[in-house]
Amino acid sequence: MGKISKFSEIVFPAEDEMFLDILSKVGYVFFMFLAGVHMDISTITRSGKKAWTIGLVSVAITMIVVTGFNSALYKILHQYHVPAAKAIVGIQTLTPFAVVASLLIDLKIINSEIGRLALACTLISDLITSPFTAWMRFAYADMDKFMSAKTTIISIIIILAAILVLRPLFMWIIKQTPEGQAVRGFYIVLVSLSVLLSAVVSDSIGLQYHFGPFIVGLTVPSGPPLGSTLAEKLETLISGLFAPLIISTCGLKFDILKVYDAGFLRIVWIIIFVFSVVKFISVILPALMCKLPMRDATVLSAIMSSQGIVELALCQNYFMNQTIDRETFASVTSSVLLVDIVTSLTIRLLYDDSRKYTGYQKRDIQHLASNSEFRILLCTHRQDDALAAIKLLHMSNPTRGSPIGVCALHLEKLVGKAAPVLINHELGQKSSSVGFRSTKVIDIFRFQGDLHPGFISVQCFTSVSLPQFMQEDICSLAFDKVTSILILPFHRKWNHQGRLIHDSKVTRTINCSVLDMAPCSVGILIDRKKMSNPSCVPSVLHRVAVLFLGGNDDREALAYGLRMAKSPGVHLSVVRLISREDVVEDEWEKVLDAESLREFKLRFSRQDNVAFKEEMVNDESDTALLVHQVAEVFDLIMVGRRHREDSPLLSGLIRWTELPELGPLGDMLAAADFQKPVSVLVVQQQMNKIKG
């Protein structure tokens, strides 16, 4: 569009270009500062051998090739072109943490196994290569040894000053901030001024101007309160407005149609291609050495080969100090765009994280042997979620012959960091992100394990992640621990008077995502305060009902109810709804339903705490009336989530369903205007169908 007559003069006047350039540099300074804030250096100490091997070997291979190439440059290129060639090589061999983290968030795989490995490898390689990048200009600048040594010493002084002065200052700011509150605005301004000052100092001694802000960001303690407050205050303004101006200013200087030296331009593209291949191979070789599957190794290489705003900023800096000319600048900028497109398409084509959760192994309650351990994953966001899960846990009849193995997962929002973390509290893992609220939730579950040794075993985890990716940690943990069912908290909460006090759209989105990709059965627990805690009131008899219409989910709900019925503290009633109309049914499903009910009658026909009743209904209005009657006398109702859409028992209810993740019956029981509130467990049996 710049070629259109007077377009550039009107939209981007030449006299205003200087101000745009200044704003873009300020934006990039704070972008690199936030990149340092998001980096959690302690992640390196927790990284496994695989991440260390891939990170170190990839850097070593790249450095060896770069060293050999630089020594041969003077033989194949004119001395005038050597600095430009070295600058291009430096840009092509970067692996910036900020770029990789942004790519993984955009592709929604930052919480996946390959995403975590890519972040760990990138963090290791980036921290190793950053000093080389900062001092890269010494490789091609005509600087005497004294100046080079002086600049190196000053840069080390900057790093030490950040560690010895700024780090204690930031820790003092944290101590001055009351727990649970944001850092004062004055302190945020003070930190911002230190960022700008570090940029000025870095540029004045001959380093890249973003070197100082990046070091300052690394010294900021990650997570709340300081790291999270800085991210909340600056992230939107910097990432949404100022940092993208770097791309705009690159576009203003971009002119691919002007070619003055076609011979050197051809060499530029050869260098870009060769080092893109070298970068890709330097990752895929150690990945294969670590026995990653070929597909995963290729995806990891594509992730770590991605390019973005960091490369563009470095390229623009080389152009501004005349290391590269305009046509070389246009070629390198084009290559960044091209590499980004190719890597993104490659990752989307080869990697489907949901496939690892699918399979043919039965992970549900219905097919669980009666004398085996019942493994259950309990997910919580709040303290009352944990209390409701404990009530359900005690009703699930833990015995020595069939104990309950609990995986308790507390979900916390990631703030002020880029890398999500899954903490196993049984291994003594700690993180600065885990606060007092998480500790209280974990203590609730640990107390149950200590109170019932031999009956209940507890493993506690905390997931610190962005909400849109929490389902990855939930499903991954359920898959690794081979759980039969995972329990999710409902997104709405009521008080004892039945008044709605909490409604979280984020929690609902997580629940819907888990239902689509879970490796085992799923239950959504709607806590309406009617379940009492048996450990506190052991004499209370819990009245549980299972509404049975037929289908996989209803059979799973019935299987859970049968387990509960073995407890003397539970009275189970199974209510089967039968249509008066002649309905064309799937014969195989009909056989499976009949077999499940026959087994139920055979095993529990002589138990006083178990009842079975069949109800004939005409249509959905009769079904709704019956559900309301059942809700009046029971503490917990279990229903299946999915039913036949053409069922005359539910046809009208399905059309009016507000929350599809609960199914028609669950949606009715969770309604805010329900006269007799009752706790509900909506069950979905494991889905084994492989996508795609």
XYZ file of C-alpha atoms in Angstrom:
692
model
C 0.000 0.000 0.000
C 3.008 2.237 0.409
C 3.325 2.217 -3.389
C -0.047 3.958 -3.708
C 0.415 7.613 -4.521
C 0.579 9.836 -1.419
C -0.673 6.977 0.832
C 2.468 6.981 2.976
C 2.522 10.777 3.103
C -1.029 10.873 4.490
C -1.024 7.835 6.815
C 2.653 7.857 7.902
C 4.130 11.352 7.404
C 7.922 11.376 7.331
C 8.127 13.901 10.179
C 6.117 11.554 12.458
C 8.188 8.451 11.728
C 10.703 9.397 14.432
C 7.997 9.396 17.128
C 6.675 6.026 15.947
C 10.196 4.625 16.074
C 10.703 5.888 19.654
C 7.400 4.380 20.804
C 8.260 1.065 19.176
C 11.612 0.940 20.964
C 10.008 1.786 24.313
C 7.479 -0.963 23.654
C 10.210 -3.450 22.821
C 12.189 -2.472 25.935
C 9.211 -3.316 28.151
C 8.394 -6.390 26.058
C 11.839 -7.831 26.807
C 11.475 -6.801 30.453
C 8.187 -8.735 30.674
C 9.838 -11.677 28.907
C 12.385 -11.728 31.721
C 9.606 -11.443 34.330
C 7.754 -14.391 32.774
C 10.899 -16.534 32.881
C 11.097 -18.662 36.012
C 14.800 -19.486 36.394
C 13.961 -22.158 38.969
C 12.380 -24.126 36.116
C 15.894 -24.993 34.974
C 16.629 -26.807 38.232
C 13.440 -28.842 37.798
C 14.058 -29.644 34.130
C 14.763 -33.277 33.435
C 17.671 -34.805 31.563
C 15.697 -34.696 28.343
C 15.313 -30.896 28.398
C 18.957 -30.355 29.396
C 20.212 -32.713 26.685
C 18.157 -31.142 23.905
C 18.861 -27.569 25.074
C 22.625 -27.992 25.448
C 23.214 -30.156 22.370
C 21.170 -27.846 20.124
C 23.208 -24.848 21.292
C 26.494 -26.746 20.885
C 25.689 -27.862 17.307
C 24.601 -24.363 16.320
C 27.689 -22.711 17.823
C 30.052 -25.151 16.120
C 28.457 -24.513 12.716
C 28.414 -20.735 13.282
C 32.073 -20.690 14.300
C 33.109 -22.683 11.233
C 30.974 -20.505 8.956
C 32.363 -17.243 10.363
C 35.936 -18.405 9.806
C 35.155 -19.177 6.160
C 33.246 -15.968 5.420
C 36.304 -13.917 4.437
C 37.177 -16.526 1.791
C 33.778 -16.583 0.078
C 32.521 -13.008 0.549
C 33.842 -9.540 0.002
C 34.960 -7.912 3.244
C 32.204 -5.322 2.826
C 29.489 -8.029 3.094
C 30.946 -9.995 6.023
C 29.298 -7.991 8.860
C 25.876 -8.348 7.190
C 26.338 -12.094 6.761
C 27.323 -12.501 10.427
C 24.293 -10.465 11.498
C 21.970 -12.683 9.426
C 23.491 -15.814 10.944
C 22.994 -14.376 14.424
C 19.316 -13.669 13.745
C 18.649 -17.101 12.230
C 20.204 -19.001 15.149
C 18.188 -17.303 17.914
C 15.655 -19.264 20.011
C 13.897 -16.536 22.041
C 11.843 -17.729 25.000
C 9.273 -14.939 24.506
C 8.608 -15.975 20.895
C 8.238 -19.679 21.712
C 5.946 -18.991 24.690
C 3.709 -16.749 22.547
C 3.549 -19.384 19.807
C 2.581 -22.153 22.242
C -0.166 -19.957 23.725
C -1.502 -19.142 20.256
C -1.525 -22.832 19.286
C -3.085 -23.769 22.684
C -0.478 -26.414 23.477
C 1.524 -24.647 26.193
C 0.257 -27.122 28.829
C 0.849 -30.193 26.699
C 3.813 -32.497 27.254
C 5.548 -31.260 24.114
C 4.781 -27.643 25.084
C 6.365 -28.000 28.520
C 9.424 -29.691 27.012
C 9.764 -26.936 24.393
C 9.599 -24.216 27.069
C 12.218 -25.931 29.219
C 14.578 -26.493 26.258
C 14.085 -22.926 25.031
C 14.720 -21.453 28.472
C 17.998 -23.364 28.769
C 19.211 -22.501 25.274
C 18.065 -18.868 25.499
C 19.897 -18.203 28.768
C 23.053 -19.760 27.305
C 22.937 -17.882 23.974
C 21.724 -14.495 25.301
C 25.246 -13.315 26.243
C 26.451 -14.267 22.761
C 23.579 -12.321 21.204
C 24.235 -9.287 23.392
C 27.887 -9.213 22.411
C 27.333 -10.261 18.805
C 28.271 -6.883 17.461
C 31.809 -7.430 18.770
C 32.182 -10.231 16.239
C 31.843 -7.883 13.298
C 32.598 -4.400 14.690
C 36.044 -2.878 14.290
C 36.576 -2.606 18.036
C 39.948 -2.916 19.697
C 40.542 -5.420 22.452
C 40.549 -2.749 25.153
C 37.056 -1.498 24.231
C 35.754 -5.023 23.916
C 37.082 -5.955 27.357
C 35.733 -2.724 28.836
C 32.238 -3.353 27.463
C 32.314 -6.948 28.691
C 33.298 -5.858 32.192
C 30.571 -3.180 32.297
C 27.938 -5.699 31.163
C 29.005 -8.039 33.967
C 28.716 -5.109 36.386
C 25.138 -4.542 35.143
C 24.253 -8.181 35.833
C 25.816 -8.066 39.306
C 24.085 -4.756 40.089
C 20.744 -6.273 39.109
C 21.345 -9.277 41.360
C 22.868 -7.449 44.351
C 20.836 -4.218 44.271
C 17.593 -4.661 42.355
C 16.767 -8.181 43.569
C 16.902 -7.161 47.278
C 14.886 -4.041 46.390
C 12.191 -6.152 44.741
C 12.112 -8.508 47.730
C 11.696 -5.474 50.018
C 8.760 -4.280 47.900
C 7.129 -7.708 48.275
C 7.554 -7.564 52.059
C 5.873 -4.144 52.119
C 2.833 -5.522 50.268
C 0.066 -7.098 52.429
C -0.822 -10.679 51.476
C -3.559 -10.891 48.861
C -3.179 -7.261 47.737
C -1.605 -5.730 44.648
C 1.684 -3.847 44.768
C 1.352 -0.069 45.197
C 1.431 2.041 42.043
C 4.476 3.978 43.284
C 6.536 0.772 43.298
C 5.368 -0.093 39.769
C 6.560 3.331 38.580
C 9.874 2.788 40.384
C 10.391 -0.563 38.634
C 9.454 0.982 35.269
C 12.029 3.745 35.749
C 14.701 1.144 36.516
C 13.796 -0.597 33.259
C 14.207 2.577 31.208
C 17.458 3.448 32.997
C 18.893 -0.008 32.287
C 18.029 0.417 28.582
C 19.872 3.758 28.434
C 22.941 2.313 30.201
C 23.024 -0.753 27.938
C 22.837 1.333 24.768
C 25.454 3.829 25.956
C 28.115 1.151 26.569
C 27.591 -0.528 23.190
C 25.253 -3.381 24.148
C 21.842 -4.011 22.619
C 19.441 -1.594 24.310
C 17.119 -4.420 25.427
C 19.906 -6.297 27.280
C 19.522 -4.333 30.529
C 15.692 -4.522 30.693
C 15.849 -8.287 30.110
C 18.300 -8.711 33.015
C 16.107 -6.533 35.244
C 13.105 -8.701 34.340
C 14.988 -11.851 35.301
C 15.655 -10.445 38.779
C 11.936 -9.808 39.458
C 10.510 -12.644 41.633
C 8.006 -14.489 39.442
C 4.371 -14.867 40.405
C 2.415 -12.782 42.910
C 2.532 -10.170 44.181
C 5.175 -8.226 42.216
C 5.484 -10.323 39.055
C 1.714 -10.729 38.716
C 1.031 -7.025 39.310
C 3.624 -5.982 36.718
C 2.082 -8.383 34.212
C -1.449 -7.127 34.894
C -0.435 -3.453 34.672
C 1.836 -3.654 31.625
C 0.887 -6.743 29.588
C -2.125 -5.347 27.730
C -0.553 -1.963 26.990
C 2.815 -3.357 25.907
C 1.842 -6.559 24.073
C -1.338 -5.077 22.623
C -0.127 -1.650 21.539
C 3.528 -0.651 21.866
C 5.434 -3.863 21.070
C 3.581 -4.496 17.758
C 4.791 -1.075 16.606
C 8.137 -2.804 15.959
C 6.390 -4.741 13.195
C 4.831 -1.534 11.843
C 8.168 0.281 11.726
C 9.717 -2.727 9.965
C 6.934 -2.522 7.411
C 7.666 1.155 6.785
C 11.301 0.346 5.984
C 10.402 -2.768 3.974
C 10.763 -2.600 0.175
C 11.329 -5.959 -1.488
C 11.041 -4.537 -5.005
C 14.308 -2.603 -4.855
C 17.264 -4.851 -5.705
C 20.739 -3.400 -6.260
C 22.977 -6.432 -5.652
C 21.245 -9.581 -6.857
C 24.375 -11.691 -6.317
C 24.641 -10.936 -2.609
C 20.861 -11.201 -2.209
C 21.079 -14.759 -3.534
C 23.782 -15.503 -0.930
C 21.537 -13.981 1.776
C 18.725 -16.420 0.961
C 21.171 -19.327 0.868
C 22.435 -18.369 4.353
C 18.851 -18.087 5.616
C 17.929 -21.502 4.218
C 21.098 -23.247 5.424
C 20.880 -21.969 8.985
C 17.149 -22.633 9.185
C 17.962 -26.252 8.340
C 20.886 -26.281 10.813
C 18.612 -24.932 13.558
C 15.991 -27.573 12.785
C 18.516 -30.427 12.717
C 20.236 -29.217 15.905
C 16.987 -29.865 17.772
C 15.676 -32.976 16.063
C 18.932 -34.953 16.484
C 19.142 -34.692 20.307
C 15.360 -35.181 20.495
C 15.689 -38.499 18.659
C 18.666 -39.366 20.892
C 16.309 -38.895 23.860
C 13.943 -41.421 22.215
C 11.186 -38.991 21.307
C 8.893 -40.303 18.553
C 9.746 -38.928 15.123
C 6.502 -36.948 14.945
C 7.065 -35.321 18.368
C 10.722 -34.613 17.588
C 9.682 -32.871 14.360
C 7.082 -30.789 16.203
C 9.616 -29.829 18.877
C 12.095 -28.755 16.189
C 9.426 -26.678 14.457
C 8.511 -24.970 17.755
C 12.119 -24.091 18.582
C 12.737 -22.929 14.995
C 9.911 -20.391 15.110
C 10.661 -16.694 14.711
C 8.861 -13.520 15.708
C 9.128 -10.031 17.138
C 12.569 -10.544 18.725
C 14.155 -11.384 15.368
C 12.398 -8.451 13.712
C 13.612 -6.029 16.385
C 17.187 -7.281 16.068
C 16.985 -7.054 12.276
C 15.720 -3.470 12.472
C 18.533 -2.567 14.855
C 21.131 -3.896 12.398
C 19.453 -1.902 9.640
C 19.459 1.300 11.672
C 23.195 1.028 12.459
C 23.844 0.223 8.759
C 25.147 -3.293 9.327
C 22.681 -4.502 6.676
C 21.276 -2.527 3.742
C 17.609 -2.066 2.808
C 17.352 -5.004 0.395
C 19.007 -7.368 2.907
C 16.649 -6.031 5.579
C 13.660 -6.794 3.332
C 14.898 -10.339 2.694
C 15.512 -11.147 6.350
C 12.151 -9.656 7.369
C 10.440 -11.745 4.684
C 12.211 -14.862 5.943
C 10.908 -14.271 9.489
C 7.361 -14.139 8.128
C 7.930 -17.224 5.960
C 9.491 -19.290 8.770
C 6.655 -18.355 11.131
C 4.041 -19.525 8.615
C 5.836 -22.805 7.874
C 6.477 -23.695 11.529
C 2.888 -22.910 12.581
C 1.431 -25.008 9.763
C 3.822 -27.876 10.517
C 2.863 -27.938 14.193
C -0.869 -27.793 13.446
C -0.526 -30.573 10.885
C 1.569 -33.007 12.940
C 0.511 -32.446 16.544
C -2.885 -33.337 17.983
C -2.576 -33.382 21.744
C -6.033 -34.899 22.257
C -4.961 -38.168 20.611
C -2.855 -39.208 23.577
C -5.994 -39.305 25.739
C -7.855 -41.677 23.441
C -7.557 -45.427 23.316
C -9.298 -48.705 23.950
C -8.464 -49.299 27.618
C -11.512 -49.179 29.878
C -11.149 -46.370 32.417
C -14.548 -46.182 34.058
C -16.419 -47.411 37.133
C -18.630 -49.912 35.316
C -15.714 -52.104 34.238
C -13.674 -51.692 37.442
C -13.065 -54.932 39.357
C -14.816 -54.971 42.730
C -11.627 -55.813 44.646
C -9.345 -53.263 42.962
C -8.377 -49.738 43.970
C -10.900 -47.075 42.978
C -8.848 -44.191 41.585
C -10.543 -40.823 41.438
C -9.296 -37.360 40.456
C -10.886 -34.531 42.449
C -10.480 -31.070 40.889
C -10.966 -27.899 42.926
C -10.829 -24.168 42.338
C -12.007 -23.022 45.766
C -12.031 -24.274 49.320
C -15.747 -25.128 49.189
C -15.060 -27.296 46.117
C -12.719 -29.379 48.267
C -15.295 -29.709 51.062
C -17.995 -30.863 48.614
C -15.569 -33.378 47.048
C -14.749 -34.787 50.512
C -18.452 -35.437 51.157
C -18.736 -37.358 47.882
C -15.531 -39.217 48.698
C -16.902 -40.581 51.981
C -20.108 -41.697 50.279
C -18.018 -43.686 47.755
C -17.437 -46.492 50.301
C -13.661 -46.758 50.830
C -12.726 -50.188 52.238
C -9.532 -52.139 52.781
C -10.535 -54.555 50.026
C -11.266 -51.722 47.590
C -9.546 -48.551 48.861
C -9.899 -45.188 47.166
C -6.819 -43.634 45.604
C -7.410 -39.892 45.486
C -5.551 -37.512 43.200
C -6.417 -34.033 44.460
C -5.734 -31.293 41.914
C -6.023 -27.642 42.901
C -6.321 -25.318 39.906
C -4.766 -21.851 40.176
C -4.599 -19.108 37.571
C -1.138 -18.368 36.184
C -0.254 -14.689 36.680
C 3.092 -12.988 36.098
C 4.792 -16.016 34.506
C 4.877 -17.539 31.029
C 5.567 -21.167 31.871
C 2.750 -23.170 33.491
C 3.721 -25.603 36.228
C 2.208 -28.793 37.626
C 3.423 -29.292 41.198
C 3.488 -32.702 42.847
C 3.326 -31.981 46.580
C 4.236 -35.575 47.419
C 7.710 -35.028 45.951
C 8.331 -31.943 48.045
C 8.107 -29.682 44.991
C 7.571 -26.026 45.783
C 6.832 -22.992 43.691
C 6.629 -19.287 44.370
C 3.280 -19.321 42.575
C 1.562 -21.534 45.149
C -0.072 -19.324 47.736
C -1.844 -19.698 51.033
C -5.181 -20.612 49.421
C -3.666 -23.610 47.662
C -1.994 -24.750 50.879
C -5.325 -24.768 52.717
C -7.005 -26.809 49.971
C -4.169 -29.334 49.920
C -4.304 -29.647 53.731
C -8.011 -30.541 53.551
C -7.286 -33.560 51.362
C -4.163 -34.600 53.263
C -6.149 -34.638 56.509
C -8.552 -37.185 54.988
C -5.687 -39.461 54.028
C -4.204 -39.238 57.523
C -7.646 -39.814 59.099
C -8.378 -43.003 57.122
C -5.070 -44.856 56.510
C -5.552 -48.020 54.495
C -8.934 -46.799 53.232
C -8.046 -43.530 51.506
C -4.666 -42.631 50.004
C -4.115 -39.081 48.805
C -1.746 -37.540 46.264
C -1.901 -33.751 46.039
C -1.097 -31.631 43.003
C -1.395 -27.960 42.090
C -1.745 -26.763 38.527
C -0.683 -23.145 37.971
C -1.796 -22.387 34.440
C -3.752 -20.073 32.188
C -7.472 -20.938 32.499
C -7.851 -21.727 28.798
C -5.270 -24.509 29.137
C -6.193 -26.035 32.510
C -8.029 -28.918 30.847
C -4.663 -30.155 29.573
C -3.316 -30.643 33.106
C -6.564 -32.256 34.262
C -6.680 -34.780 31.429
C -2.937 -35.445 31.507
C -3.013 -36.211 35.242
C -6.105 -38.416 34.889
C -4.372 -40.288 32.075
C -1.088 -40.764 33.950
C -2.781 -41.880 37.187
C -5.194 -44.258 35.375
C -8.218 -42.842 37.184
C -11.677 -44.330 36.691
C -13.458 -40.998 37.051
C -12.565 -37.350 37.508
C -14.855 -35.007 39.407
C -15.233 -31.381 38.333
C -16.887 -28.645 40.416
C -19.962 -26.968 38.945
C -19.433 -23.351 37.928
C -22.279 -22.052 40.092
C -22.367 -21.888 43.897
C -25.277 -21.345 46.291
C -25.367 -20.494 49.971
C -27.429 -22.360 52.585
C -30.432 -20.166 51.805
C -30.330 -21.231 48.158
C -29.104 -17.851 46.883
C -26.669 -17.864 43.962
C -23.347 -16.409 45.159
C -20.853 -17.429 42.472
C -21.056 -17.964 38.708
C -17.779 -18.523 36.853
C -17.747 -18.642 33.054
C -14.094 -19.686 33.179
C -14.908 -22.796 35.232
C -17.733 -23.691 32.853
C -15.403 -23.413 29.846
C -12.874 -25.708 31.546
C -15.591 -28.270 32.335
C -16.820 -28.311 28.731
C -13.283 -28.788 27.417
C -12.605 -31.670 29.827
C -15.843 -33.410 28.798
C -14.653 -33.360 25.174
C -11.185 -34.823 25.753
C -11.168 -36.705 29.083
C -9.396 -40.113 29.115
C -11.830 -41.530 31.701
C -15.348 -41.021 32.996
C -16.281 -37.504 34.142
C -18.593 -36.285 36.870
C -19.749 -32.695 37.376
C -20.659 -32.189 41.030
C -23.394 -29.644 41.732
C -23.184 -28.910 45.449
C -26.460 -27.546 46.853
C -25.405 -27.980 50.516
C -27.639 -31.036 51.107
C -24.778 -33.519 51.555
C -23.424 -33.602 55.113
C -19.921 -34.783 55.957
C -20.024 -38.367 57.308
C -16.749 -37.867 59.168
C -18.407 -35.099 61.173
C -21.863 -36.716 61.536
C -21.272 -40.482 61.224
C -24.854 -41.422 62.134
C -26.412 -39.515 59.195
C -27.954 -41.728 56.507
C -27.376 -40.380 53.007
C -30.275 -40.810 50.616
C -28.980 -41.257 47.078
C -31.048 -41.703 43.913
C -30.050 -42.812 40.429
C -32.399 -41.797 37.596
C -32.038 -44.466 34.922
C -33.286 -43.899 31.365
C -30.699 -46.039 29.574
C -27.420 -45.507 27.749
C -23.708 -45.481 28.555
C -23.829 -42.566 30.970
C -26.791 -43.929 32.925
C -25.064 -47.300 33.264
C -21.974 -45.520 34.599
C -24.101 -43.571 37.104
C -25.713 -46.851 38.168
C -22.270 -48.449 38.638
C -21.215 -45.565 40.896
C -24.446 -45.912 42.822
C -23.815 -49.648 43.313
C -20.459 -48.861 44.870
C -22.085 -46.378 47.241
C -24.792 -48.905 48.157
C -22.175 -51.150 49.758
C -21.797 -48.552 52.496
C -24.214 -48.915 55.437
C -24.421 -45.133 55.655
C -26.019 -44.806 52.207
C -29.580 -45.608 51.130
C -29.728 -46.050 47.353
C -32.871 -45.835 45.243
C -32.733 -46.633 41.535
C -35.648 -45.131 39.614
C -36.080 -46.409 36.076
C -38.158 -44.280 33.720
C -40.069 -46.206 31.037
C -42.018 -44.629 28.200
C -45.611 -45.719 27.639
C -45.110 -45.252 23.904
C -43.535 -47.849 21.658
C -40.070 -46.500 20.972
C -37.623 -47.847 18.393
C -34.467 -48.498 20.420
C -30.963 -49.676 19.664
C -31.186 -53.395 20.405
C -27.612 -53.643 21.642
C -28.060 -50.694 24.011
C -31.275 -52.277 25.217
C -29.423 -55.522 25.991
C -26.672 -53.679 27.887
C -29.234 -51.741 29.948
C -31.099 -54.922 30.809
C -27.886 -56.683 31.820
C -26.835 -53.804 34.103
C -30.224 -53.768 35.829
C -30.247 -57.573 36.139
C -26.843 -57.513 37.831
C -28.034 -54.760 40.154
C -31.138 -56.724 41.217
C -29.123 -59.911 41.656
C -26.485 -58.332 43.924
C -28.653 -56.065 46.038
C -32.090 -57.696 46.156
C -31.680 -58.655 49.816
C -30.164 -55.408 51.107
C -32.422 -53.155 53.144
C -30.622 -49.976 52.069
C -31.305 -50.511 48.354
C -34.609 -49.965 46.499
C -35.616 -50.303 42.856
C -38.641 -48.729 41.260
C -39.975 -48.459 37.705
C -42.051 -45.450 36.680
C -44.182 -45.292 33.528
C -44.234 -41.796 31.996
C -45.994 -40.390 28.961
C -43.844 -37.450 27.927
C -41.309 -34.871 29.065
C -43.808 -33.130 31.362
C -44.263 -36.373 33.330
C -40.487 -36.733 33.473
C -40.088 -33.209 34.871
C -42.794 -33.839 37.476
C -41.132 -37.079 38.579
C -37.708 -35.401 38.849
C -39.179 -32.709 41.103
C -40.760 -35.371 43.311
C -37.468 -37.260 43.624
C -35.582 -34.072 44.491
C -37.766 -33.493 47.538
C -36.670 -36.621 49.409
C -33.052 -37.254 48.390
C -29.716 -35.657 49.293
C -27.870 -36.603 46.105
C -29.217 -37.484 42.658
C -26.992 -39.085 40.032
C -27.951 -38.771 36.366
C -26.317 -39.556 33.049
C -25.345 -36.648 30.839
C -26.168 -37.973 27.351
C -29.410 -39.574 26.165
C -31.119 -40.197 22.869
C -32.306 -36.915 21.385
C -35.479 -38.546 19.999
C -36.493 -39.992 23.362
C -40.139 -39.057 24.164
C -39.090 -38.835 27.821
C -36.780 -35.878 27.127
C -37.577 -34.363 23.721
C -39.049 -31.124 25.077
C -36.472 -30.851 27.857
C -33.572 -31.140 25.387
C -34.864 -28.165 23.395
C -34.955 -25.974 26.511
C -31.596 -27.034 27.940
C -29.567 -24.026 29.088
C -26.386 -25.935 30.041
C -25.708 -28.721 27.508
C -22.728 -29.975 29.538
C -25.209 -31.194 32.190
C -27.688 -32.897 29.883
C -31.453 -32.304 30.137
C -31.932 -33.842 33.606
C -28.840 -32.235 35.123
C -29.797 -28.881 33.620
C -33.243 -29.105 35.221
C -31.847 -30.012 38.642
C -29.248 -27.202 38.473
C -31.791 -24.519 37.593
C -31.598 -21.454 39.832
C -35.395 -21.433 40.322
C -35.573 -25.088 41.376
C -37.876 -25.168 44.406
C -36.231 -28.093 46.228
C -32.458 -27.731 45.685
C -30.608 -31.037 45.749
C -26.955 -31.943 45.164
C -26.437 -33.568 41.786
C -23.692 -35.628 40.144
C -23.882 -35.574 36.337
C -21.939 -38.534 34.939
C -20.393 -39.059 31.504
C -18.815 -42.431 30.780
C -15.390 -42.613 29.141
C -15.436 -41.954 25.413
C -13.140 -44.299 23.477
C -13.771 -43.045 19.986
C -10.554 -41.740 18.398
C -10.930 -38.400 16.690
C -10.062 -37.706 13.151
